[in-house]
PDB file of C-alpha atoms in Angstrom:
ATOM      1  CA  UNK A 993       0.000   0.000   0.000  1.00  0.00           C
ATOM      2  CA  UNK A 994       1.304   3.355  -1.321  1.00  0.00           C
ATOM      3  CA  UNK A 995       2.146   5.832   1.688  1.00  0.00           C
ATOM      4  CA  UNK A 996      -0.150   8.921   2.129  1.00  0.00           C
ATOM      5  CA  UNK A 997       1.320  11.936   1.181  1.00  0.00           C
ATOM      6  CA  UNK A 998       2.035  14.246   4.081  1.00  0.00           C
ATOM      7  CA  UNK A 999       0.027  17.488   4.200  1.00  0.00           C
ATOM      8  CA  UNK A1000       2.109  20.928   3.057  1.00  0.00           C
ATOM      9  CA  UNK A1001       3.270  22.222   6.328  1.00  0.00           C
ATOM     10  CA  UNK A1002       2.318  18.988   8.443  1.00  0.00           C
ATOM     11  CA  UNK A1003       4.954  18.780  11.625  1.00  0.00           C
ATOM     12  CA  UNK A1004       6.940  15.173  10.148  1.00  0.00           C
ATOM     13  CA  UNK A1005       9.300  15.399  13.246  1.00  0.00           C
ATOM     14  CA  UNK A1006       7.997  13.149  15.754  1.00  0.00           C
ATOM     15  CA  UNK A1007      10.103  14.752  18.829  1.00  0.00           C
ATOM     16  CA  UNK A1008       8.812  18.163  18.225  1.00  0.00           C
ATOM     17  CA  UNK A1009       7.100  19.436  21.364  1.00  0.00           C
ATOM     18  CA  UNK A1010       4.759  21.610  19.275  1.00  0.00           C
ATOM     19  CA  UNK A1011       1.466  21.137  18.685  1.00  0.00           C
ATOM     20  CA  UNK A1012       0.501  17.955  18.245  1.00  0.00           C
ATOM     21  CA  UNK A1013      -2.907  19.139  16.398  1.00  0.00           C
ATOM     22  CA  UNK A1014      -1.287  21.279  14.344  1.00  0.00           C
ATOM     23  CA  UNK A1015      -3.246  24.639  12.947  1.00  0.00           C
ATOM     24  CA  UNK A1016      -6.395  23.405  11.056  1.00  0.00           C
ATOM     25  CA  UNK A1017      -6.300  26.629   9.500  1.00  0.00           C
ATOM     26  CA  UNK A1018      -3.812  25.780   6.918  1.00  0.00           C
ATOM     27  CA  UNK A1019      -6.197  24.073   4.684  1.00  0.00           C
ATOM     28  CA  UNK A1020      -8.743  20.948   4.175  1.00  0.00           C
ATOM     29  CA  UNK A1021      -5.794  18.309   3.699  1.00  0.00           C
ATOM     30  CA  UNK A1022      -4.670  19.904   7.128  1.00  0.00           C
ATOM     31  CA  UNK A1023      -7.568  19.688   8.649  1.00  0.00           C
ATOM     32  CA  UNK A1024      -8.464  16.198   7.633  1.00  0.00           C
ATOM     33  CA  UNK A1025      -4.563  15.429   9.172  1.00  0.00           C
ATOM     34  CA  UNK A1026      -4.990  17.211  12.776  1.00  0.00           C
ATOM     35  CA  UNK A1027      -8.621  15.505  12.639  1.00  0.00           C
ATOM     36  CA  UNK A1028      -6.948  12.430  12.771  1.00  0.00           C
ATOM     37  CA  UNK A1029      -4.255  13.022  15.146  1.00  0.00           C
ATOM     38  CA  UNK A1030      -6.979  13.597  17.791  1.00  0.00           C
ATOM     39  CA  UNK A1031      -8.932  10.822  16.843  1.00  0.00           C
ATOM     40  CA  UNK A1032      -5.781   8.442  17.352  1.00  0.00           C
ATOM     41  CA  UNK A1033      -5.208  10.117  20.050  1.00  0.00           C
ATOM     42  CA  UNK A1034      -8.722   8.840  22.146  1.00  0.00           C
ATOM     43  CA  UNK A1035      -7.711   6.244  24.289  1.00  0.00           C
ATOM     44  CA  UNK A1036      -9.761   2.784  24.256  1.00  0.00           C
ATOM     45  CA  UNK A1037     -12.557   3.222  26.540  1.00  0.00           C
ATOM     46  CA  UNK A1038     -13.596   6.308  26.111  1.00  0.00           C
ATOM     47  CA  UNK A1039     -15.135   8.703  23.370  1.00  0.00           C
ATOM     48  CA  UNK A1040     -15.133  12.342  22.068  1.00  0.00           C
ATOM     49  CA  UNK A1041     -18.257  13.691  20.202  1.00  0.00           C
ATOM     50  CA  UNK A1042     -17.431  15.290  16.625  1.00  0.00           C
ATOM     51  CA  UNK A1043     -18.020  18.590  18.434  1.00  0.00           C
ATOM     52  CA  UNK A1044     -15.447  17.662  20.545  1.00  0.00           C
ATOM     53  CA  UNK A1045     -13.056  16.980  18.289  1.00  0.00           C
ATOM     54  CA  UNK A1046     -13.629  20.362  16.227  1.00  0.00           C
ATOM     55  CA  UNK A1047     -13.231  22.258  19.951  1.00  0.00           C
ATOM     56  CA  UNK A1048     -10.082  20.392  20.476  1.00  0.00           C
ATOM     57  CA  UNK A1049      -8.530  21.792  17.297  1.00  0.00           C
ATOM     58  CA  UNK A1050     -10.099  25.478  18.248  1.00  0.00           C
ATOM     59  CA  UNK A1051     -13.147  25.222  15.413  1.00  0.00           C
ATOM     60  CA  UNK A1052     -17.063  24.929  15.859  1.00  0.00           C
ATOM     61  CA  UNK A1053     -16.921  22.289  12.603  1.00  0.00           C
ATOM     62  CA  UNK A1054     -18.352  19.293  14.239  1.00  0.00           C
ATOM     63  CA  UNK A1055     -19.727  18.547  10.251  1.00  0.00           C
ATOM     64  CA  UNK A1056     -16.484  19.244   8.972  1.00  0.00           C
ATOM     65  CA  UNK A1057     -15.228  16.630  11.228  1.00  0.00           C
ATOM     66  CA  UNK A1058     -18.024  14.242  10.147  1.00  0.00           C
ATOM     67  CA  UNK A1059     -17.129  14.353   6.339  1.00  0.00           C
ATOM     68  CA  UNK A1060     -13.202  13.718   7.475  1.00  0.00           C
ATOM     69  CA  UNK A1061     -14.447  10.474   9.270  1.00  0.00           C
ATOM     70  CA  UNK A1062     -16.717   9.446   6.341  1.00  0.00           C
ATOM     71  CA  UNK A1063     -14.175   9.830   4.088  1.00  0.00           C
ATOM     72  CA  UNK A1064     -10.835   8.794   5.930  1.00  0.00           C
ATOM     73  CA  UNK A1065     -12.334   7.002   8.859  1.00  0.00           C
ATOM     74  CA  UNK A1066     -11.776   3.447   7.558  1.00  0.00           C
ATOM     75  CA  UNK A1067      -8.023   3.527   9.098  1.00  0.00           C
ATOM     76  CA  UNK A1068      -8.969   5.300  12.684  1.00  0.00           C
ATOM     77  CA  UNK A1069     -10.793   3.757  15.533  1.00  0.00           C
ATOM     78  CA  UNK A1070     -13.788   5.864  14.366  1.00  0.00           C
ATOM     79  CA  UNK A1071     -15.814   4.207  16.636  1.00  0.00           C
ATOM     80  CA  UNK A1072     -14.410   6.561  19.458  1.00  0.00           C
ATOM     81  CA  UNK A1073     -16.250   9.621  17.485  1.00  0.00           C
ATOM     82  CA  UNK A1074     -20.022   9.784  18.530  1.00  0.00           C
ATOM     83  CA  UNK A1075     -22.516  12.145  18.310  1.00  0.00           C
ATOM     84  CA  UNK A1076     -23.493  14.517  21.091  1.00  0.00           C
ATOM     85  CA  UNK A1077     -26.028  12.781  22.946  1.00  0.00           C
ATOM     86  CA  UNK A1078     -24.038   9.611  23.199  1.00  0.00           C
ATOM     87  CA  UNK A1079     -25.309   7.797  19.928  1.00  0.00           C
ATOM     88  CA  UNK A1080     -23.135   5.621  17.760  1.00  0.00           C
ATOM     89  CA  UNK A1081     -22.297   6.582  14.496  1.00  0.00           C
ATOM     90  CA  UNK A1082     -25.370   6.457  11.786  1.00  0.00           C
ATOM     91  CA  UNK A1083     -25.130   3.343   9.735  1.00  0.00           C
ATOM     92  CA  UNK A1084     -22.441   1.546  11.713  1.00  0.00           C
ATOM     93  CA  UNK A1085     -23.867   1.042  15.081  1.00  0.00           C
ATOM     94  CA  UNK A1086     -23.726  -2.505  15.301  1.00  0.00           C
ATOM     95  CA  UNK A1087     -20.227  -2.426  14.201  1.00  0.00           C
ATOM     96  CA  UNK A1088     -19.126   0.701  16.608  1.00  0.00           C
ATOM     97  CA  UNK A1089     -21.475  -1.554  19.250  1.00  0.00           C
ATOM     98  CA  UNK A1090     -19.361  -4.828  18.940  1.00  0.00           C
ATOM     99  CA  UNK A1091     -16.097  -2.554  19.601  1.00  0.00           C
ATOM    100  CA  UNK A1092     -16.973  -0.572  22.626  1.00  0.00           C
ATOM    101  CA  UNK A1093     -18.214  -3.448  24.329  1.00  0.00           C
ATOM    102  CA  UNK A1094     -14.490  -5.213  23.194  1.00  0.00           C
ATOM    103  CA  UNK A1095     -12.775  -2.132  24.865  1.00  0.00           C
ATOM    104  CA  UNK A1096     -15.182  -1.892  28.071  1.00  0.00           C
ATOM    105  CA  UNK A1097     -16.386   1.635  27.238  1.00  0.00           C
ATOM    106  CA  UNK A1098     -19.182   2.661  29.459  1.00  0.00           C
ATOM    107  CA  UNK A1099     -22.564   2.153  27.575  1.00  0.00           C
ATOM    108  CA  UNK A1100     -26.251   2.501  28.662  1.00  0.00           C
ATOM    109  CA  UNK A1101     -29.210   1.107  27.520  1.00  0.00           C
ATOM    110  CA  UNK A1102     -31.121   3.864  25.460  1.00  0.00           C
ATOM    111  CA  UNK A1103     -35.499   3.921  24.698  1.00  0.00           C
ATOM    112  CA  UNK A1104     -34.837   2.887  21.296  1.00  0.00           C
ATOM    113  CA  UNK A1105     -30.727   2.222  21.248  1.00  0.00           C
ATOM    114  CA  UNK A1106     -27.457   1.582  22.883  1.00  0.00           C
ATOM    115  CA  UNK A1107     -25.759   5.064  24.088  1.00  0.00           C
ATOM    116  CA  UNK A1108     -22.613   5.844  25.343  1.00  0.00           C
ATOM    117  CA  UNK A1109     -22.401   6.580  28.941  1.00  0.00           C
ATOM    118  CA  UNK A1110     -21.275   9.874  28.325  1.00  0.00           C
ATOM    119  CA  UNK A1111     -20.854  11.534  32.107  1.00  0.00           C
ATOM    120  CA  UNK A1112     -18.112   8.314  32.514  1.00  0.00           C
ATOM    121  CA  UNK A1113     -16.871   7.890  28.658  1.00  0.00           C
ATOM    122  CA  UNK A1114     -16.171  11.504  27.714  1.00  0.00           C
ATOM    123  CA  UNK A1115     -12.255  12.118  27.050  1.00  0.00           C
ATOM    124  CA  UNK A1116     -10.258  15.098  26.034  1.00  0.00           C
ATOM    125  CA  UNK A1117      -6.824  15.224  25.413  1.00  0.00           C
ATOM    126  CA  UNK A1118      -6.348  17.493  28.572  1.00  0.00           C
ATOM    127  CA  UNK A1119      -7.099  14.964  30.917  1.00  0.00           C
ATOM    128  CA  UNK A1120      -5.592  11.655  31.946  1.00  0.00           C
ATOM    129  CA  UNK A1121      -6.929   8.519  30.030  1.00  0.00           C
ATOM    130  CA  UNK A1122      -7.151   6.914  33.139  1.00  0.00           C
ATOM    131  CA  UNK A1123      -8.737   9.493  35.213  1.00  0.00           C
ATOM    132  CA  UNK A1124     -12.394   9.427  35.630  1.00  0.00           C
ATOM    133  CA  UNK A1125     -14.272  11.713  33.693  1.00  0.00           C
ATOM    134  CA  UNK A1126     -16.541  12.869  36.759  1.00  0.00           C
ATOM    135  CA  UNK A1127     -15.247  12.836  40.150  1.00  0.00           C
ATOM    136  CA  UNK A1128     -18.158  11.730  41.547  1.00  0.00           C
TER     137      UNK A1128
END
């Protein structure tokens, strides 16, 4: 398989302390690259809505962010990326399902469908991965 080509201005030194994210401002193919950094970055067990995501890279894009995961999600444990109110991702949910329950992620029983326990689930890259989410 043919390597991906690495975005123009895309941080290729691993040791830099920079920003891992990088600046989504420096274009779509940049974008689609920091999108992915943070969604290799979610640690098994717990999720980040695609609002989330967008926030973490300082944008309100949570669509933007969507179309990335549609479109280069196939190599990222998209499963991780829900939307807000906990649900899995449209069209895979049986799939996303199968792998939270593999990684012990915190689900509840919905009316209608499985849910991610969000209040115990939730990540961001600010906290510890294994830190609860709510110190209650």
């Amino acid at each position: 398989m043919a390597e991906r080509p690495v975005p123009p201005g895309a941080d290729t030194d691993p040791g830099d302390a920079g920003d891992v994210f990088g600046d989504p401002g420096d274009g779509p193919a940049h974008f689609g690259a920091a999108v992915a950094a943070v969604v290799r970055s979610i640690p098994p067990g717990h999720v980040m809505t695609y609002g989330d995501v967008a926030a973490v890279l300082g944008s309100r894009a949570s669509r933007a962010v969507g179309k990335v995961m549609a479109h280069e999600g196939a190599d990222l444990p998209w499963w991780r990326v829900v939307r807000s109110g906990g649900l899995l991702p449209t069209g895979h949910e049986s799939r996303a399902l199968e792998q939270h329950r593999t990684e012990g992620t915190p689900l509840r029983q919905g009316a209608t469908a499985w849910r991610i326990d969000m209040r115990r689930a939730r990540w961001s890259p600010d906290q510890d991965a294994d830190a609860p989410t709510d110190p209650a």
